[in-house]
Tab-separated table of N, CA and C in Angstrom:
chain	number	residue	atom	x	y	z
A	997	MET	N	-4.854	0.549	15.765
A	997	MET	CA	-4.513	0.446	17.159
A	997	MET	C	-5.364	1.458	17.923
A	998	ILE	N	-5.864	1.021	19.039
A	998	ILE	CA	-6.657	1.871	19.916
A	998	ILE	C	-5.734	2.363	21.032
A	999	ALA	N	-5.758	3.629	21.301
A	999	ALA	CA	-5.066	4.171	22.468
A	999	ALA	C	-6.101	4.949	23.257
A	1000	THR	N	-6.394	4.486	24.448
A	1000	THR	CA	-7.437	5.111	25.248
A	1000	THR	C	-7.082	4.998	26.716
A	1001	ASN	N	-7.742	5.785	27.530
A	1001	ASN	CA	-7.419	5.756	28.952
A	1001	ASN	C	-8.233	4.698	29.685
A	1002	PHE	N	-7.803	4.424	30.895
A	1002	PHE	CA	-8.409	3.375	31.704
A	1002	PHE	C	-9.893	3.616	31.936
A	1003	SER	N	-10.262	4.861	32.231
A	1003	SER	CA	-11.670	5.170	32.501
A	1003	SER	C	-12.548	4.859	31.300
A	1004	ASN	N	-12.090	5.198	30.108
A	1004	ASN	CA	-12.857	4.906	28.898
A	1004	ASN	C	-13.002	3.399	28.696
A	1005	VAL	N	-11.949	2.659	28.952
A	1005	VAL	CA	-12.022	1.198	28.805
A	1005	VAL	C	-12.992	0.629	29.827
A	1006	ARG	N	-12.910	1.104	31.053
A	1006	ARG	CA	-13.814	0.618	32.100
A	1006	ARG	C	-15.270	0.868	31.705
A	1007	ASN	N	-15.543	2.044	31.145
A	1007	ASN	CA	-16.922	2.388	30.776
A	1007	ASN	C	-17.395	1.704	29.492
A	1008	ASN	N	-16.466	1.237	28.670
A	1008	ASN	CA	-16.807	0.641	27.366
A	1008	ASN	C	-16.083	-0.686	27.160
A	1009	PHE	N	-15.944	-1.453	28.226
A	1009	PHE	CA	-15.112	-2.650	28.174
A	1009	PHE	C	-15.554	-3.633	27.091
A	1010	LYS	N	-16.845	-3.914	26.993
A	1010	LYS	CA	-17.318	-4.871	25.992
A	1010	LYS	C	-16.985	-4.395	24.587
A	1011	GLU	N	-17.230	-3.125	24.304
A	1011	GLU	CA	-16.968	-2.580	22.973
A	1011	GLU	C	-15.472	-2.643	22.635
A	1012	VAL	N	-14.636	-2.309	23.611
A	1012	VAL	CA	-13.182	-2.373	23.374
A	1012	VAL	C	-12.774	-3.819	23.112
A	1013	CYS	N	-13.263	-4.752	23.924
A	1013	CYS	CA	-12.929	-6.170	23.722
A	1013	CYS	C	-13.422	-6.660	22.366
A	1014	ASP	N	-14.639	-6.283	21.986
A	1014	ASP	CA	-15.175	-6.696	20.689
A	1014	ASP	C	-14.310	-6.177	19.552
A	1015	ARG	N	-13.890	-4.933	19.653
A	1015	ARG	CA	-13.045	-4.361	18.590
A	1015	ARG	C	-11.699	-5.075	18.520
A	1016	VAL	N	-11.126	-5.370	19.677
A	1016	VAL	CA	-9.841	-6.076	19.711
A	1016	VAL	C	-9.970	-7.448	19.059
A	1017	VAL	N	-11.030	-8.158	19.375
A	1017	VAL	CA	-11.199	-9.522	18.859
A	1017	VAL	C	-11.654	-9.514	17.400
A	1018	HIS	N	-12.681	-8.767	17.077
A	1018	HIS	CA	-13.283	-8.832	15.743
A	1018	HIS	C	-12.487	-8.095	14.677
A	1019	ASP	N	-11.772	-7.059	15.059
A	1019	ASP	CA	-11.005	-6.276	14.090
A	1019	ASP	C	-9.513	-6.578	14.147
A	1020	SER	N	-9.138	-7.591	14.916
A	1020	SER	CA	-7.721	-7.915	15.116
A	1020	SER	C	-6.937	-6.664	15.499
A	1021	ASP	N	-7.524	-5.904	16.391
A	1021	ASP	CA	-6.922	-4.649	16.831
A	1021	ASP	C	-6.210	-4.866	18.156
A	1022	ILE	N	-5.401	-3.918	18.525
A	1022	ILE	CA	-4.709	-3.930	19.810
A	1022	ILE	C	-5.084	-2.647	20.517
A	1023	ALA	N	-5.337	-2.742	21.817
A	1023	ALA	CA	-5.678	-1.557	22.596
A	1023	ALA	C	-4.555	-1.260	23.584
A	1024	ILE	N	-4.077	-0.043	23.540
A	1024	ILE	CA	-3.126	0.418	24.548
A	1024	ILE	C	-3.944	1.223	25.549
A	1025	ILE	N	-3.934	0.761	26.769
A	1025	ILE	CA	-4.706	1.411	27.817
A	1025	ILE	C	-3.731	2.249	28.636
A	1026	THR	N	-3.914	3.562	28.536
A	1026	THR	CA	-2.995	4.465	29.210
A	1026	THR	C	-3.402	4.637	30.671
A	1027	ARG	N	-2.369	4.681	31.522
A	1027	ARG	CA	-2.579	4.838	32.957
A	1027	ARG	C	-1.580	5.862	33.487
A	1028	LYS	N	-1.782	6.259	34.698
A	1028	LYS	CA	-0.886	7.231	35.321
A	1028	LYS	C	0.523	6.662	35.418
A	1029	ASN	N	1.491	7.537	35.426
A	1029	ASN	CA	2.905	7.179	35.591
A	1029	ASN	C	3.411	6.247	34.495
A	1030	ASP	N	2.828	6.333	33.304
A	1030	ASP	CA	3.241	5.505	32.172
A	1030	ASP	C	3.213	4.007	32.480
A	1031	GLU	N	2.281	3.588	33.321
A	1031	GLU	CA	2.099	2.160	33.615
A	1031	GLU	C	1.004	1.615	32.699
A	1032	ASN	N	1.236	1.734	31.400
A	1032	ASN	CA	0.251	1.358	30.394
A	1032	ASN	C	0.117	-0.147	30.274
A	1033	VAL	N	-0.990	-0.549	29.710
A	1033	VAL	CA	-1.320	-1.957	29.522
A	1033	VAL	C	-1.713	-2.167	28.062
A	1034	VAL	N	-1.390	-3.326	27.512
A	1034	VAL	CA	-1.783	-3.667	26.149
A	1034	VAL	C	-2.813	-4.792	26.214
A	1035	LEU	N	-3.902	-4.610	25.487
A	1035	LEU	CA	-4.959	-5.614	25.413
A	1035	LEU	C	-4.997	-6.149	23.996
A	1036	MET	N	-4.892	-7.477	23.863
A	1036	MET	CA	-4.952	-8.111	22.546
A	1036	MET	C	-5.747	-9.402	22.660
A	1037	SER	N	-6.198	-9.890	21.516
A	1037	SER	CA	-6.959	-11.140	21.515
A	1037	SER	C	-6.032	-12.317	21.796
A	1038	GLN	N	-6.614	-13.408	22.210
A	1038	GLN	CA	-5.815	-14.606	22.460
A	1038	GLN	C	-5.190	-15.112	21.169
A	1039	VAL	N	-5.888	-14.971	20.039
A	1039	VAL	CA	-5.342	-15.394	18.753
A	1039	VAL	C	-4.055	-14.629	18.459
A	1040	GLN	N	-4.087	-13.308	18.668
A	1040	GLN	CA	-2.886	-12.500	18.443
A	1040	GLN	C	-1.771	-12.884	19.407
A	1041	TYR	N	-2.137	-13.093	20.660
A	1041	TYR	CA	-1.151	-13.487	21.673
A	1041	TYR	C	-0.509	-14.824	21.328
A	1042	ASP	N	-1.340	-15.810	20.980
A	1042	ASP	CA	-0.817	-17.133	20.622
A	1042	ASP	C	0.126	-17.049	19.426
A	1043	ASN	N	-0.243	-16.243	18.427
A	1043	ASN	CA	0.606	-16.068	17.259
A	1043	ASN	C	1.945	-15.447	17.640
A	1044	LEU	N	1.905	-14.450	18.493
A	1044	LEU	CA	3.123	-13.795	18.952
A	1044	LEU	C	4.021	-14.779	19.694
A	1045	MET	N	3.432	-15.568	20.583
A	1045	MET	CA	4.214	-16.543	21.354
A	1045	MET	C	4.813	-17.625	20.443
A	1046	GLU	N	4.041	-18.064	19.439
A	1046	GLU	CA	4.539	-19.061	18.501
A	1046	GLU	C	5.726	-18.515	17.710
A	1047	ASN	N	5.606	-17.270	17.255
A	1047	ASN	CA	6.711	-16.655	16.521
A	1047	ASN	C	7.946	-16.492	17.388
A	1048	LEU	N	7.770	-16.110	18.627
A	1048	LEU	CA	8.913	-15.993	19.532
A	1048	LEU	C	9.572	-17.358	19.748
A	1049	TYR	N	8.743	-18.395	19.894
A	1049	TYR	CA	9.275	-19.740	20.096
A	1049	TYR	C	10.096	-20.187	18.887
A	1050	ILE	N	9.559	-19.967	17.698
A	1050	ILE	CA	10.266	-20.374	16.481
A	1050	ILE	C	11.586	-19.636	16.360
A	1051	ARG	N	11.580	-18.365	16.672
A	1051	ARG	CA	12.797	-17.561	16.536
A	1051	ARG	C	13.823	-17.847	17.620
A	1052	GLU	N	13.417	-18.455	18.726
A	1052	GLU	CA	14.368	-18.792	19.792
A	1052	GLU	C	15.381	-19.829	19.321
A	1053	SER	N	14.948	-20.734	18.481
A	1053	SER	CA	15.816	-21.795	17.979
A	1053	SER	C	16.349	-21.385	16.609
A	1054	LYS	N	17.645	-21.235	16.506
A	1054	LYS	CA	18.236	-20.867	15.215
A	1054	LYS	C	17.932	-21.915	14.159
A	1055	ALA	N	17.950	-23.175	14.558
A	1055	ALA	CA	17.680	-24.261	13.602
A	1055	ALA	C	16.247	-24.176	13.083
A	1056	ASN	N	15.284	-23.975	13.970
A	1056	ASN	CA	13.877	-23.857	13.546
A	1056	ASN	C	13.681	-22.653	12.639
A	1057	TYR	N	14.274	-21.541	13.011
A	1057	TYR	CA	14.110	-20.312	12.233
A	1057	TYR	C	14.747	-20.458	10.854
A	1058	GLN	N	15.914	-21.078	10.792
A	1058	GLN	CA	16.587	-21.289	9.512
A	1058	GLN	C	15.761	-22.218	8.624
A	1059	TRP	N	15.215	-23.283	9.205
A	1059	TRP	CA	14.364	-24.218	8.460
A	1059	TRP	C	13.154	-23.481	7.891
A	1060	LEU	N	12.541	-22.608	8.703
A	1060	LEU	CA	11.382	-21.855	8.248
A	1060	LEU	C	11.758	-20.916	7.101
A	1061	LYS	N	12.870	-20.211	7.228
A	1061	LYS	CA	13.306	-19.304	6.163
A	1061	LYS	C	13.581	-20.065	4.872
A	1062	GLU	N	14.221	-21.237	4.970
A	1062	GLU	CA	14.486	-22.047	3.779
A	1062	GLU	C	13.183	-22.518	3.141
A	1063	SER	N	12.235	-22.893	3.958
A	1063	SER	CA	10.939	-23.342	3.449
A	1063	SER	C	10.223	-22.217	2.708
A	1064	ILE	N	10.289	-21.026	3.246
A	1064	ILE	CA	9.660	-19.871	2.592
A	1064	ILE	C	10.343	-19.595	1.260
A	1065	GLN	N	11.665	-19.654	1.229
A	1065	GLN	CA	12.407	-19.425	-0.014
A	1065	GLN	C	12.042	-20.471	-1.058
A	1066	GLN	N	11.926	-21.728	-0.644
A	1066	GLN	CA	11.549	-22.790	-1.572
A	1066	GLN	C	10.142	-22.546	-2.127
A	1067	ALA	N	9.216	-22.147	-1.262
A	1067	ALA	CA	7.844	-21.892	-1.707
A	1067	ALA	C	7.809	-20.717	-2.684
A	1068	GLU	N	8.566	-19.668	-2.388
A	1068	GLU	CA	8.606	-18.505	-3.279
A	1068	GLU	C	9.229	-18.851	-4.630
A	1069	ALA	N	10.130	-19.829	-4.633
A	1069	ALA	CA	10.771	-20.251	-5.875
A	1069	ALA	C	9.936	-21.281	-6.624
A	1070	GLY	N	8.771	-21.638	-6.080
A	1070	GLY	CA	7.898	-22.594	-6.740
A	1070	GLY	C	8.274	-24.039	-6.515
A	1071	LYS	N	9.167	-24.294	-5.587
A	1071	LYS	CA	9.585	-25.667	-5.287
A	1071	LYS	C	8.636	-26.265	-4.258
A	1072	LEU	N	7.451	-26.581	-4.727
A	1072	LEU	CA	6.408	-27.108	-3.858
A	1072	LEU	C	6.121	-28.551	-4.207
A	1073	VAL	N	5.706	-29.313	-3.222
A	1073	VAL	CA	5.304	-30.686	-3.424
A	1073	VAL	C	3.844	-30.770	-3.021
A	1074	ARG	N	3.019	-31.316	-3.919
A	1074	ARG	CA	1.594	-31.434	-3.649
A	1074	ARG	C	1.282	-32.853	-3.253
A	1075	PHE	N	0.523	-33.001	-2.179
A	1075	PHE	CA	0.084	-34.306	-1.707
A	1075	PHE	C	-1.431	-34.352	-1.753
A	1076	GLU	N	-1.954	-35.452	-2.249
A	1076	GLU	CA	-3.393	-35.651	-2.256
A	1076	GLU	C	-3.773	-36.372	-0.964
A	1077	VAL	N	-4.772	-35.847	-0.313
A	1077	VAL	CA	-5.248	-36.451	0.919
A	1077	VAL	C	-6.440	-37.331	0.598
A	1078	GLY	N	-6.334	-38.591	0.976
A	1078	GLY	CA	-7.424	-39.527	0.694
A	1078	GLY	C	-8.533	-39.427	1.703
A	1079	ASP	N	-9.661	-40.074	1.356
A	1079	ASP	CA	-10.834	-40.059	2.250
A	1079	ASP	C	-10.629	-40.978	3.392
């Protein structure tokens, strides 16, 4: 995680963005009066939103947990995909 001030981000914006995207890092940009900002890649944001969506529905979340338990127990079904 990167924690840096606004001036540093302004002066090194491309480098900070590259690190966030290429290293799957998150940047906390500190500002006056604790009005901080978090910078993350769209991939990370989309993943976060998807996880929040899944967890909003108890039924979806329970289905996901059961699926994970089945996979961990080796109860997998293999399908062959044709051409």
